Amino acid sequence: MPNALTLTRFEIRSSDGGPPIRGDVRVRAGHRPTAAVVICHGFKGFRAANFFPNLARAVAAHGFAAVTFDFTRNGVGPDGVDFSALHLFAEQTHSRNVNEIRQVLDAVCSGVLVPRKPRRIGLFGHSRGGGEAILAAAENSRVDALVTWAAIADVASRWSDEHLATWRSGGTVHVENTRTKQMMPVGPEYWRDYEDNRERLDIGAAAARVSAPWMIVHGDADATVPVDEGQALFDAAGEAAELLVIEGGDHTFGSSHPYPGATPELRTAADATLDWFGTHLA
């Protein structure tokens, strides 16, 4: 079967002594790719959610090693499918996530995770994971191509004065997961990390430092991260960036979890993404 794929699970020891980074590598059976794409999920996301497995399969079918992983504080337990570790979700920070992207990039670049040491590396991120992928790409010259979907353009504007007051008093903010109806805790460490690392976590400033060819994909019907944020990232980025605005596209381009199949908007985003990586990782 020429399109058969293999899936290999991996764990990387966390640099902070916490739970391991767990992930999957997909490649075409019998193929030793010369390039890899690392795929980052967003807030209240995980590697097995929504369109991520299907996107990874498409990336692998195009001849790349597709690497998906869970951030260690995404709240998903060892089964990888349920938010059964909300005590970990409460510990999440942007700095930790950017550091974990770097750890995965290190493991991929060394050839530890993939069939051969890749010559070129792509990075993909959605929503908050898109913003963190921008931060990671700005810090890592090893990233040869970047694609973000519905990426956030900043951190601070996402939270109210009430949220900030709660964190500054040592309290925990709870955010509803509209799919599971769980109240997801975000602890005070989250905001302390941002205040201590404002310069590093300035996504707009990082966008100006991204040197890799970058495709910014955003739906014009995104109510979660408005398309104006995609435009702001494009305005901040250099000449190597392109902006694709998808008409009628919402935050997940019509997709949901469990995955119902691709919508026209999702196909447009995925096709453009595969073309971008095909062009810049060849």
C-alpha positions as a printed Julia matrix, in Angstrom:
282×3 Matrix{Float64}:
   0.0    0.0    0.0
   1.84   3.13  -1.18
  -0.03   5.44   1.21
   0.23   3.26   4.31
   1.53   5.18   7.33
   3.36   4.11  10.46
   2.72   5.71  13.84
   5.33   5.67  16.6
   4.6    7.03  20.06
   7.3    8.82  22.04
   7.97  10.4   25.4
  10.5   13.14  26.16
  11.52  13.77  29.75
  10.31  17.17  30.85
  13.06  19.68  31.59
  11.28  20.87  34.74
  10.86  17.44  36.33
   7.13  17.3   35.57
   5.22  14.84  33.4
   6.8   13.83  30.08
   6.04  15.34  26.71
   4.02  12.64  24.93
   3.61  12.54  21.17
   3.33  10.65  17.91
   5.44  10.47  14.76
   3.75   9.52  11.5
   5.66   8.64   8.34
   4.93   6.78   5.14
   5.71   3.1    5.6
   9.23   2.3    4.39
  10.02   5.99   3.83
  12.85   7.94   5.47
  11.8   11.59   5.18
  14.39  14.32   4.77
  12.09  16.91   6.4
   9.81  16.96   9.43
   6.86  19.08  10.53
   6.17  19.68  14.24
   2.48  20.37  14.98
   1.34  22.33  18.08
  -2.19  22.33  19.5
  -3.82  25.28  21.24
  -5.58  26.2   24.49
  -7.95  23.45  25.68
  -6.53  21.28  22.89
  -4.59  18.04  22.56
  -2.85  16.12  19.81
  -5.72  13.64  19.28
  -8.39  16.36  19.09
 -10.33  17.66  16.15
  -8.4   17.97  12.86
  -4.92  17.34  14.3
  -4.62  13.57  13.57
  -6.03  14.03  10.07
  -3.68  16.95   9.36
  -0.73  14.88  10.63
  -1.71  11.99   8.36
  -1.88  14.36   5.39
   1.53  15.82   6.23
   3.01  12.31   6.47
   1.33  11.22   3.24
   3.09  14.13   1.52
   6.44  12.64   2.47
   7.29  14.45   5.69
   7.69  13.12   9.2
   4.65  14.52  11.05
   5.29  15.08  14.76
   2.34  15.84  17.05
   2.61  16.2   20.82
   0.74  17.26  23.94
   1.98  20.13  26.03
   2.63  18.68  29.47
   0.12  21.0   31.17
  -2.74  20.7   28.68
  -4.81  18.83  31.26
  -5.12  15.59  29.31
  -4.25  12.41  31.2
  -2.03   9.54  30.04
  -4.85   8.2   27.84
  -4.4   11.29  25.66
  -8.13  11.88  25.1
  -9.79  13.13  28.32
  -9.19  16.17  30.52
  -8.56  14.05  33.59
  -5.52  16.02  34.85
  -6.91  19.49  35.47
  -4.4   19.98  38.3
  -1.77  20.08  35.55
  -3.85  22.43  33.4
  -3.73  24.86  36.33
   0.07  24.97  36.04
   0.31  25.97  32.38
   2.4   28.92  31.24
   3.39  30.29  27.86
   7.1   30.09  28.69
   6.84  26.4   29.54
   5.03  25.7   26.28
   7.62  27.56  24.2
  10.36  25.63  26.0
   8.58  22.36  25.24
   8.35  23.25  21.55
  12.11  23.76  21.65
  12.58  20.37  23.35
  10.59  18.65  20.61
  12.52  20.54  17.92
  15.78  19.45  19.6
  14.68  15.81  19.57
  13.55  15.99  15.94
  16.68  17.79  14.75
  18.92  15.25  16.47
  17.21  12.4   14.63
  16.06  10.77  17.88
  12.35  10.81  16.98
  12.37  10.38  13.21
  13.82   7.74  10.85
  16.72   9.99   9.86
  18.12  13.32  10.94
  16.04  15.81   8.91
  17.62  18.41   6.69
  14.69  20.82   7.04
  12.1   21.51   9.76
   8.59  22.92   9.52
   6.54  24.23  12.44
   2.74  24.47  12.63
   0.54  25.93  15.37
  -3.16  26.6   15.91
  -4.7   29.35  18.06
  -2.64  29.77  21.25
  -0.32  27.1   19.89
   0.06  29.33  16.84
   1.17  32.25  19.0
   3.6   29.99  20.83
   4.89  28.6   17.52
   5.63  32.19  16.46
   7.57  32.76  19.69
   9.48  29.5   19.18
  10.25  30.24  15.52
  11.59  33.67  16.46
  14.03  31.95  18.85
  15.0   29.03  16.6
  16.82  29.54  13.33
  16.38  25.81  12.69
  12.75  26.4   11.67
  12.74  26.5    7.87
   9.0   27.08   7.33
   6.15  28.19   9.6
   2.37  27.9    9.24
  -0.1   29.26  11.79
  -3.88  28.86  11.82
  -6.05  31.33  13.76
  -3.02  32.33  15.83
  -3.32  34.77  18.71
  -1.42  38.02  18.18
  -0.99  38.9   21.85
  -1.54  37.54  25.36
  -2.75  40.35  27.6
  -5.89  41.35  25.69
  -7.41  37.9   26.18
  -8.01  38.5   29.89
 -10.18  40.91  31.85
  -9.2   43.17  34.73
 -11.09  40.77  36.99
  -8.96  37.85  35.78
  -5.78  39.8   36.46
  -6.94  40.81  39.93
  -7.7   37.18  40.74
  -4.24  36.03  39.67
  -2.45  38.88  41.4
  -4.19  37.97  44.65
  -2.99  34.38  44.27
  -6.3   33.0   43.05
  -7.23  30.73  40.15
  -9.3   31.71  37.11
 -11.72  29.11  35.73
 -12.52  28.96  32.01
 -15.35  26.82  30.68
 -14.65  24.11  28.13
 -17.73  24.5   25.97
 -17.42  20.95  24.64
 -17.03  19.04  27.93
 -18.62  21.71  30.19
 -15.65  21.35  32.55
 -14.36  24.46  34.3
 -10.67  24.55  33.43
  -8.42  26.11  36.12
  -5.68  28.57  35.18
  -3.51  29.22  38.21
  -1.66  32.38  39.25
   1.64  31.04  37.89
   0.24  31.68  34.4
   0.09  35.45  34.87
   3.26  35.66  36.95
   5.08  33.98  34.06
   3.69  36.51  31.6
   4.57  39.51  33.76
   8.09  38.15  34.36
   8.66  37.44  30.65
   6.75  40.16  28.83
   9.54  40.81  26.34
  10.0   37.14  25.46
   6.23  36.58  25.22
   5.51  39.6   23.01
   4.03  37.8   20.01
   3.87  40.9   17.82
   7.54  41.65  18.38
   8.41  38.0   17.76
   6.47  38.1   14.48
   8.88  40.76  13.24
  11.82  38.47  14.05
  10.55  35.35  12.27
  12.94  34.76   9.38
  11.39  31.54   8.04
   8.82  31.67   5.23
   5.51  31.98   7.1
   1.93  31.4    6.0
  -0.69  33.04   8.24
  -4.1   31.39   7.81
  -7.22  32.9    9.38
 -10.97  32.61   8.88
 -12.96  35.8    8.46
 -15.76  34.35  10.66
 -13.49  33.49  13.6
 -15.3   34.63  16.76
 -12.61  33.28  19.12
  -9.54  34.97  17.62
 -10.8   37.67  15.23
  -9.27  37.92  11.77
  -7.88  41.33  12.75
  -5.27  39.41  14.76
  -4.16  37.56  11.65
  -3.86  40.9    9.86
  -1.85  42.31  12.78
   0.58  39.39  12.59
   0.94  39.87   8.85
   1.55  43.6    9.29
   4.26  42.84  11.88
   5.9   40.08   9.85
   8.59  40.45   7.24
   8.4   40.01   3.49
   8.61  36.22   3.77
   5.07  36.06   5.22
   1.8   35.55   3.36
  -1.74  35.98   4.68
  -4.56  33.67   3.61
  -8.01  34.77   4.79
 -10.58  32.02   4.31
 -14.1   33.23   3.64
 -16.57  31.76   6.12
 -13.83  30.11   8.17
 -14.39  30.01  11.92
 -11.81  29.25  14.6
 -11.47  25.59  13.57
 -12.55  26.06   9.94
 -15.83  24.24  10.58
 -14.25  21.27  12.32
 -15.06  19.95  15.79
 -14.28  17.09  18.16
 -14.99  14.24  17.62
 -13.76  14.9   14.09
 -16.68  14.85  11.62
 -14.61  15.14   8.44
 -13.22  18.05   6.49
 -15.29  21.08   5.53
 -14.5   23.14   2.41
 -12.88  25.78   4.64
 -10.69  23.18   6.38
  -9.68  21.67   3.04
  -8.65  25.11   1.8
  -6.51  25.67   4.91
  -4.97  22.19   4.75
  -4.23  22.32   1.02
  -2.51  25.7    1.38
  -0.52  24.38   4.34
   0.67  21.29   2.49
   1.62  23.4   -0.52
   3.56  25.8    1.73
   5.53  23.05   3.4
   6.01  21.3    0.05
   7.53  24.45  -1.41
   9.74  25.47   1.51
  10.86  22.11   2.89
  11.74  20.49  -0.43
